[in-house]
PDB file of C-alpha atoms in Angstrom:
ATOM      1  CA  MET A   1      12.748  10.897  20.549  1.00 65.00           C
ATOM      2  CA  LYS A   2      15.770  12.359  19.396  1.00 76.00           C
ATOM      3  CA  LYS A   3      17.778  10.546  16.374  1.00 78.00           C
ATOM      4  CA  LYS A   4      20.730  10.382  18.582  1.00 80.00           C
ATOM      5  CA  ASP A   5      19.077   8.392  21.020  1.00 87.00           C
ATOM      6  CA  ILE A   6      17.912   5.816  18.240  1.00 92.00           C
ATOM      7  CA  THR A   7      19.648   2.547  18.107  1.00 95.00           C
ATOM      8  CA  ILE A   8      19.414   0.691  14.373  1.00 96.00           C
ATOM      9  CA  LEU A   9      21.144  -2.703  14.507  1.00 97.00           C
ATOM     10  CA  LEU A  10      22.141  -3.632  10.497  1.00 97.00           C
ATOM     11  CA  VAL A  11      22.780  -6.990   9.757  1.00 96.00           C
ATOM     12  CA  ASP A  12      24.764  -8.341   6.390  1.00 95.00           C
ATOM     13  CA  ASP A  13      26.903 -10.454   5.523  1.00 93.00           C
ATOM     14  CA  GLU A  14      28.280  -8.234   2.473  1.00 92.00           C
ATOM     15  CA  PRO A  15      30.745  -6.051   4.032  1.00 92.00           C
ATOM     16  CA  ASP A  16      30.264  -3.204   1.368  1.00 91.00           C
ATOM     17  CA  ILE A  17      26.340  -3.435   1.582  1.00 90.00           C
ATOM     18  CA  LEU A  18      27.117  -2.773   5.200  1.00 92.00           C
ATOM     19  CA  GLU A  19      28.886  -0.146   5.075  1.00 93.00           C
ATOM     20  CA  ILE A  20      27.114   2.059   2.497  1.00 92.00           C
ATOM     21  CA  VAL A  21      24.113   1.836   4.960  1.00 93.00           C
ATOM     22  CA  ARG A  22      25.760   2.304   7.861  1.00 93.00           C
ATOM     23  CA  TYR A  23      27.295   5.259   6.260  1.00 93.00           C
ATOM     24  CA  ASN A  24      23.969   6.994   5.122  1.00 92.00           C
ATOM     25  CA  LEU A  25      21.951   6.373   8.517  1.00 94.00           C
ATOM     26  CA  ALA A  26      24.597   7.539  10.571  1.00 94.00           C
ATOM     27  CA  LEU A  27      24.657  11.010   8.351  1.00 91.00           C
ATOM     28  CA  GLU A  28      21.350  11.209   9.859  1.00 91.00           C
ATOM     29  CA  GLY A  29      22.462  11.312  13.129  1.00 92.00           C
ATOM     30  CA  TYR A  30      21.335   7.534  14.478  1.00 94.00           C
ATOM     31  CA  LYS A  31      23.509   5.198  16.615  1.00 95.00           C
ATOM     32  CA  ILE A  32      24.682   2.676  14.587  1.00 96.00           C
ATOM     33  CA  GLU A  33      25.775  -0.966  15.302  1.00 96.00           C
ATOM     34  CA  THR A  34      26.236  -3.890  13.146  1.00 96.00           C
ATOM     35  CA  ALA A  35      26.012  -7.797  12.857  1.00 95.00           C
ATOM     36  CA  GLU A  36      27.807 -10.162   9.846  1.00 94.00           C
ATOM     37  CA  ASN A  37      25.362 -13.085  10.535  1.00 94.00           C
ATOM     38  CA  GLY A  38      22.101 -14.347  12.055  1.00 94.00           C
ATOM     39  CA  VAL A  39      23.956 -15.716  15.528  1.00 96.00           C
ATOM     40  CA  GLU A  40      25.916 -12.187  15.942  1.00 96.00           C
ATOM     41  CA  ALA A  41      22.807 -10.292  15.429  1.00 96.00           C
ATOM     42  CA  ILE A  42      20.606 -11.794  18.722  1.00 96.00           C
ATOM     43  CA  ASP A  43      23.707 -11.664  21.027  1.00 96.00           C
ATOM     44  CA  LYS A  44      24.108  -8.225  19.656  1.00 96.00           C
ATOM     45  CA  ALA A  45      20.353  -7.010  19.536  1.00 97.00           C
ATOM     46  CA  LYS A  46      20.189  -8.557  23.980  1.00 96.00           C
ATOM     47  CA  LYS A  47      22.941  -6.575  24.715  1.00 95.00           C
ATOM     48  CA  VAL A  48      21.705  -2.971  22.644  1.00 96.00           C
ATOM     49  CA  LYS A  49      18.380  -3.286  22.147  1.00 95.00           C
ATOM     50  CA  PRO A  50      17.911  -1.454  19.302  1.00 96.00           C
ATOM     51  CA  HIS A  51      14.993   0.168  18.157  1.00 94.00           C
ATOM     52  CA  LEU A  52      15.090  -1.034  14.719  1.00 95.00           C
ATOM     53  CA  ILE A  53      16.970  -4.041  12.844  1.00 96.00           C
ATOM     54  CA  ILE A  54      17.380  -4.409   9.251  1.00 96.00           C
ATOM     55  CA  MET A  55      18.453  -7.543   8.248  1.00 95.00           C
ATOM     56  CA  ASP A  56      19.682  -9.457   5.323  1.00 93.00           C
ATOM     57  CA  VAL A  57      17.728 -13.020   4.601  1.00 91.00           C
ATOM     58  CA  MET A  58      20.840 -15.029   3.026  1.00 90.00           C
ATOM     59  CA  MET A  59      23.528 -15.135   5.369  1.00 91.00           C
ATOM     60  CA  PRO A  60      26.067 -18.125   6.946  1.00 89.00           C
ATOM     61  CA  LYS A  61      25.717 -19.494  10.168  1.00 90.00           C
ATOM     62  CA  MET A  62      22.086 -18.384  10.411  1.00 92.00           C
ATOM     63  CA  ASP A  63      19.452 -17.067   8.136  1.00 92.00           C
ATOM     64  CA  GLY A  64      17.251 -13.694   8.467  1.00 92.00           C
ATOM     65  CA  ILE A  65      14.381 -15.740   8.773  1.00 93.00           C
ATOM     66  CA  GLU A  66      15.412 -17.870  11.971  1.00 94.00           C
ATOM     67  CA  ALA A  67      17.226 -14.747  13.699  1.00 95.00           C
ATOM     68  CA  CYS A  68      13.802 -13.054  13.114  1.00 95.00           C
ATOM     69  CA  GLU A  69      12.212 -15.262  14.995  1.00 94.00           C
ATOM     70  CA  LYS A  70      14.399 -15.740  17.632  1.00 95.00           C
ATOM     71  CA  ILE A  71      14.377 -12.068  18.240  1.00 95.00           C
ATOM     72  CA  ARG A  72      10.508 -11.877  18.036  1.00 93.00           C
ATOM     73  CA  SER A  73      10.724 -14.403  21.288  1.00 92.00           C
ATOM     74  CA  ILE A  74      12.809 -12.515  23.706  1.00 93.00           C
ATOM     75  CA  PRO A  75      10.594 -10.281  25.749  1.00 90.00           C
ATOM     76  CA  ASP A  76      12.919  -7.119  25.754  1.00 90.00           C
ATOM     77  CA  LEU A  77      12.949  -6.493  22.151  1.00 92.00           C
ATOM     78  CA  SER A  78       9.382  -7.121  21.792  1.00 86.00           C
ATOM     79  CA  GLU A  79       9.122  -3.498  20.666  1.00 85.00           C
ATOM     80  CA  THR A  80      12.174  -3.528  18.240  1.00 92.00           C
ATOM     81  CA  VAL A  81      10.842  -2.862  14.732  1.00 92.00           C
ATOM     82  CA  ILE A  82      12.619  -5.454  12.247  1.00 94.00           C
ATOM     83  CA  THR A  83      12.513  -4.694   8.382  1.00 93.00           C
ATOM     84  CA  PHE A  84      14.371  -7.375   5.870  1.00 92.00           C
ATOM     85  CA  LEU A  85      16.682  -5.893   2.906  1.00 89.00           C
ATOM     86  CA  SER A  86      17.209  -8.453   0.459  1.00 85.00           C
ATOM     87  CA  ALA A  87      17.908  -9.016  -2.985  1.00 81.00           C
ATOM     88  CA  ARG A  88      15.004 -11.902  -2.720  1.00 72.00           C
ATOM     89  CA  GLY A  89      11.843 -10.055  -3.731  1.00 65.00           C
ATOM     90  CA  GLU A  90       9.628 -12.845  -4.737  1.00 66.00           C
ATOM     91  CA  ASP A  91       6.183 -13.319  -3.224  1.00 68.00           C
ATOM     92  CA  PHE A  92       6.600 -16.179  -1.316  1.00 74.00           C
ATOM     93  CA  SER A  93      10.076 -14.583   0.639  1.00 76.00           C
ATOM     94  CA  GLN A  94       8.142 -11.612   1.250  1.00 81.00           C
ATOM     95  CA  VAL A  95       5.443 -13.381   2.853  1.00 83.00           C
ATOM     96  CA  ALA A  96       7.826 -15.683   5.041  1.00 85.00           C
ATOM     97  CA  GLY A  97       9.519 -12.411   6.426  1.00 84.00           C
ATOM     98  CA  LEU A  98       6.726 -11.394   7.767  1.00 86.00           C
ATOM     99  CA  ASP A  99       5.356 -14.353   9.045  1.00 87.00           C
ATOM    100  CA  ALA A 100       8.775 -14.212  10.967  1.00 88.00           C
ATOM    101  CA  GLY A 101       7.775 -11.655  12.756  1.00 89.00           C
ATOM    102  CA  ALA A 102       9.204  -8.653  10.497  1.00 90.00           C
ATOM    103  CA  ASP A 103       7.389  -5.578  10.378  1.00 87.00           C
ATOM    104  CA  ASP A 104       8.527  -4.839   6.569  1.00 88.00           C
ATOM    105  CA  TYR A 105      10.408  -6.181   3.556  1.00 88.00           C
ATOM    106  CA  ILE A 106      12.501  -3.932   1.166  1.00 87.00           C
ATOM    107  CA  THR A 107      13.696  -5.125  -1.627  1.00 86.00           C
ATOM    108  CA  LYS A 108      17.824  -4.678  -3.029  1.00 83.00           C
ATOM    109  CA  PRO A 109      18.676  -2.568  -4.690  1.00 83.00           C
ATOM    110  CA  ILE A 110      17.524   0.614  -2.968  1.00 86.00           C
ATOM    111  CA  LYS A 111      18.734   4.171  -3.215  1.00 88.00           C
ATOM    112  CA  PRO A 112      19.824   5.667   0.105  1.00 87.00           C
ATOM    113  CA  LYS A 113      17.810   8.707   0.058  1.00 87.00           C
ATOM    114  CA  VAL A 114      14.565   5.918  -0.256  1.00 88.00           C
ATOM    115  CA  LEU A 115      16.164   4.231   2.327  1.00 89.00           C
ATOM    116  CA  VAL A 116      16.258   6.605   4.809  1.00 90.00           C
ATOM    117  CA  SER A 117      13.119   7.440   4.199  1.00 87.00           C
ATOM    118  CA  LYS A 118      11.655   3.994   4.696  1.00 86.00           C
ATOM    119  CA  VAL A 119      13.786   3.636   8.266  1.00 90.00           C
ATOM    120  CA  LYS A 120      12.255   7.162   8.959  1.00 86.00           C
ATOM    121  CA  ALA A 121       8.826   5.687   8.584  1.00 82.00           C
ATOM    122  CA  LEU A 122       9.225   2.780  10.348  1.00 85.00           C
ATOM    123  CA  LEU A 123      10.937   4.989  13.284  1.00 85.00           C
ATOM    124  CA  ARG A 124       8.017   6.754  13.576  1.00 76.00           C
ATOM    125  CA  ARG A 125       6.104   5.022  16.026  1.00 68.00           C
ATOM    126  CA  PHE A 126       8.529   5.752  19.279  1.00 68.00           C
ATOM    127  CA  LYS A 127       7.215   9.257  19.939  1.00 59.00           C
ATOM    128  CA  ASP A 128       6.356  11.070  23.217  1.00 49.00           C
ATOM    129  CA  GLU A 129       3.069   9.821  24.896  1.00 44.00           C
ATOM    130  CA  GLU A 130       1.484  13.212  24.961  1.00 44.00           C
ATOM    131  CA  GLU A 131       1.624  12.898  20.698  1.00 49.00           C
ATOM    132  CA  SER A 132      -0.247   9.616  20.790  1.00 56.00           C
ATOM    133  CA  ASP A 133      -3.398  11.034  20.683  1.00 70.00           C
ATOM    134  CA  LYS A 134      -2.896  13.114  17.333  1.00 79.00           C
ATOM    135  CA  MET A 135      -0.757  11.658  14.526  1.00 85.00           C
ATOM    136  CA  LYS A 136       0.479  14.408  11.846  1.00 86.00           C
ATOM    137  CA  LEU A 137       2.115  12.549   8.818  1.00 87.00           C
ATOM    138  CA  GLY A 138       2.887  14.906   6.694  1.00 86.00           C
ATOM    139  CA  ASP A 139      -0.308  17.395   5.699  1.00 90.00           C
ATOM    140  CA  LEU A 140      -2.906  14.428   7.162  1.00 93.00           C
ATOM    141  CA  VAL A 141      -3.598  14.701  11.128  1.00 92.00           C
ATOM    142  CA  ILE A 142      -5.510  12.206  12.309  1.00 92.00           C
ATOM    143  CA  ASN A 143      -6.797  13.271  15.887  1.00 90.00           C
ATOM    144  CA  ARG A 144      -8.304  10.040  17.668  1.00 85.00           C
ATOM    145  CA  GLU A 145      -9.423  11.198  20.728  1.00 82.00           C
ATOM    146  CA  GLU A 146     -12.080  13.699  18.670  1.00 84.00           C
ATOM    147  CA  TYR A 147     -12.651  11.262  16.124  1.00 86.00           C
ATOM    148  CA  LYS A 148     -11.360  13.941  13.338  1.00 89.00           C
ATOM    149  CA  ILE A 149      -9.369  13.637  10.362  1.00 93.00           C
ATOM    150  CA  LEU A 150      -7.736  17.251   8.143  1.00 93.00           C
ATOM    151  CA  LEU A 151      -5.817  16.467   5.015  1.00 93.00           C
ATOM    152  CA  GLY A 152      -4.578  19.936   4.657  1.00 90.00           C
ATOM    153  CA  ASN A 153      -7.216  22.598   5.764  1.00 88.00           C
ATOM    154  CA  GLU A 154      -9.846  20.347   5.094  1.00 92.00           C
ATOM    155  CA  GLU A 155     -11.504  18.173   7.795  1.00 93.00           C
ATOM    156  CA  ILE A 156     -12.857  14.474   6.205  1.00 91.00           C
ATOM    157  CA  MET A 157     -15.542  12.980   8.049  1.00 89.00           C
ATOM    158  CA  LEU A 158     -15.130   9.241   8.351  1.00 91.00           C
ATOM    159  CA  PRO A 159     -17.422   6.081   9.351  1.00 89.00           C
ATOM    160  CA  LYS A 160     -16.486   5.122  12.573  1.00 89.00           C
ATOM    161  CA  LYS A 161     -14.627   1.961  11.144  1.00 90.00           C
ATOM    162  CA  GLU A 162     -12.729   3.665   8.265  1.00 93.00           C
ATOM    163  CA  PHE A 163     -11.549   6.139  11.184  1.00 94.00           C
ATOM    164  CA  GLU A 164     -10.657   3.106  12.958  1.00 91.00           C
ATOM    165  CA  LEU A 165      -8.821   1.604  10.071  1.00 94.00           C
ATOM    166  CA  LEU A 166      -6.990   4.635   8.997  1.00 95.00           C
ATOM    167  CA  ALA A 167      -5.749   5.077  12.469  1.00 93.00           C
ATOM    168  CA  LEU A 168      -4.914   1.317  12.802  1.00 92.00           C
ATOM    169  CA  LEU A 169      -2.434   1.938   9.818  1.00 94.00           C
ATOM    170  CA  ALA A 170      -0.939   4.976  10.139  1.00 92.00           C
ATOM    171  CA  SER A 171       0.047   4.398  13.719  1.00 88.00           C
ATOM    172  CA  LYS A 172       2.882   2.519  12.683  1.00 87.00           C
ATOM    173  CA  PRO A 173       3.953   3.934   9.157  1.00 89.00           C
ATOM    174  CA  GLY A 174       5.782   1.439   6.835  1.00 87.00           C
ATOM    175  CA  LYS A 175       4.161  -1.384   8.991  1.00 89.00           C
ATOM    176  CA  VAL A 176       2.656  -4.131   7.126  1.00 90.00           C
ATOM    177  CA  PHE A 177      -0.170  -5.504   8.719  1.00 92.00           C
ATOM    178  CA  LYS A 178      -1.783  -8.418   8.210  1.00 90.00           C
ATOM    179  CA  ARG A 179      -5.520  -9.067   7.035  1.00 88.00           C
ATOM    180  CA  GLU A 180      -6.016 -11.223  10.049  1.00 86.00           C
ATOM    181  CA  ASN A 181      -4.657  -9.025  12.273  1.00 86.00           C
ATOM    182  CA  ILE A 182      -6.626  -5.862  10.575  1.00 89.00           C
ATOM    183  CA  LEU A 183      -9.904  -7.802  11.181  1.00 86.00           C
ATOM    184  CA  ASP A 184      -9.140  -8.449  14.944  1.00 82.00           C
ATOM    185  CA  SER A 185      -8.476  -4.892  15.840  1.00 84.00           C
ATOM    186  CA  ILE A 186     -11.441  -2.875  13.590  1.00 86.00           C
ATOM    187  CA  TRP A 187     -13.925  -5.815  14.075  1.00 80.00           C
ATOM    188  CA  GLY A 188     -13.310  -8.077  16.867  1.00 74.00           C
ATOM    189  CA  ASN A 189     -13.471 -11.828  17.135  1.00 60.00           C
ATOM    190  CA  ASP A 190     -16.784 -11.798  17.701  1.00 52.00           C
ATOM    191  CA  VAL A 191     -18.133 -10.272  14.241  1.00 57.00           C
ATOM    192  CA  ILE A 192     -18.419 -12.146  11.222  1.00 60.00           C
ATOM    193  CA  VAL A 193     -17.030 -10.001   7.898  1.00 64.00           C
ATOM    194  CA  GLY A 194     -16.900 -11.477   4.448  1.00 63.00           C
ATOM    195  CA  GLY A 195     -13.537 -11.349   2.893  1.00 63.00           C
ATOM    196  CA  ARG A 196     -13.606  -8.589   1.076  1.00 81.00           C
ATOM    197  CA  THR A 197     -14.365  -5.865   3.879  1.00 86.00           C
ATOM    198  CA  ILE A 198     -11.222  -4.784   4.115  1.00 89.00           C
ATOM    199  CA  ASP A 199     -10.424  -4.032   0.684  1.00 90.00           C
ATOM    200  CA  VAL A 200     -13.568  -2.201   0.277  1.00 91.00           C
ATOM    201  CA  HIS A 201     -12.706  -0.106   3.400  1.00 93.00           C
ATOM    202  CA  ILE A 202      -9.070   0.769   2.258  1.00 94.00           C
ATOM    203  CA  ARG A 203     -10.780   1.166  -1.354  1.00 94.00           C
ATOM    204  CA  LYS A 204     -13.355   4.099   0.317  1.00 94.00           C
ATOM    205  CA  LEU A 205      -9.850   5.564   2.624  1.00 95.00           C
ATOM    206  CA  ARG A 206      -8.118   5.765  -0.904  1.00 95.00           C
ATOM    207  CA  GLU A 207     -10.612   7.874  -2.552  1.00 94.00           C
ATOM    208  CA  LYS A 208     -10.409  10.162   0.563  1.00 94.00           C
ATOM    209  CA  ILE A 209      -7.352  10.618   1.527  1.00 94.00           C
ATOM    210  CA  GLY A 210      -5.273   9.464  -1.113  1.00 93.00           C
ATOM    211  CA  ASP A 211      -4.241   6.288  -3.303  1.00 93.00           C
ATOM    212  CA  GLU A 212      -0.739   6.647  -3.002  1.00 93.00           C
ATOM    213  CA  ARG A 213      -0.989   6.677   0.883  1.00 93.00           C
ATOM    214  CA  PHE A 214      -1.776   2.671   0.813  1.00 95.00           C
ATOM    215  CA  LYS A 215      -0.238  -0.024  -0.341  1.00 93.00           C
ATOM    216  CA  THR A 216      -1.439  -3.493  -0.704  1.00 92.00           C
ATOM    217  CA  VAL A 217       1.295  -6.737  -0.246  1.00 89.00           C
ATOM    218  CA  LYS A 218      -0.621  -9.189  -2.006  1.00 86.00           C
ATOM    219  CA  GLY A 219      -0.945 -12.324   0.021  1.00 84.00           C
ATOM    220  CA  VAL A 220      -0.578 -10.631   3.337  1.00 88.00           C
ATOM    221  CA  GLY A 221      -2.313  -6.879   3.991  1.00 90.00           C
ATOM    222  CA  TYR A 222      -1.884  -3.479   3.657  1.00 93.00           C
ATOM    223  CA  LYS A 223       0.740  -0.504   4.908  1.00 93.00           C
ATOM    224  CA  PHE A 224       0.314   3.235   5.120  1.00 93.00           C
ATOM    225  CA  VAL A 225       3.296   5.059   3.577  1.00 89.00           C
ATOM    226  CA  ILE A 226       4.297   8.298   3.628  1.00 81.00           C
TER     227      ILE A 226
END
């Protein structure tokens, strides 16, 4: 999907922040819509059906947490990516945002170039269907059909569960996957595994693929970063 076909909704009650973020993302070629509070964000989201919503937490009329919960209940917006961009960086605030249905939580202040990189990572899920069986993430190629991993020119062999865990996290770069969702997706509801199972598999992937590619979100889960 081309950038000009991607719509991003920015939601913040601070005009200066709204303009800075709008300007930098518009330079990248994205179509930008804006809203100044949670109520306006819901109305605008219903109309434009954005691919990505970047939203502040503390806003008048309706805060970002409540707005996120309401947006997540709208079937037409089920595929919309939501990330919070907030000055509130406490663990409990981030957990609340992710529990409300957000895909990620970005803490202010953030350099424009870094924000653009994070936005690109969050939008990587909107790819053509023919690319679905093969993911290329920098120098890492994941071939889900053949269960093959290429890191640069080196082929890396992974056990089945490690491969499935890597493919799951890498399918939506930047998205925080909760521990319980990882367990359900990889091991299933019928298999009882220890609480440290995910941690052990992540440690092995870090050793083989690179520590910097996996980020732990304390109290929540893990995400793949590029």
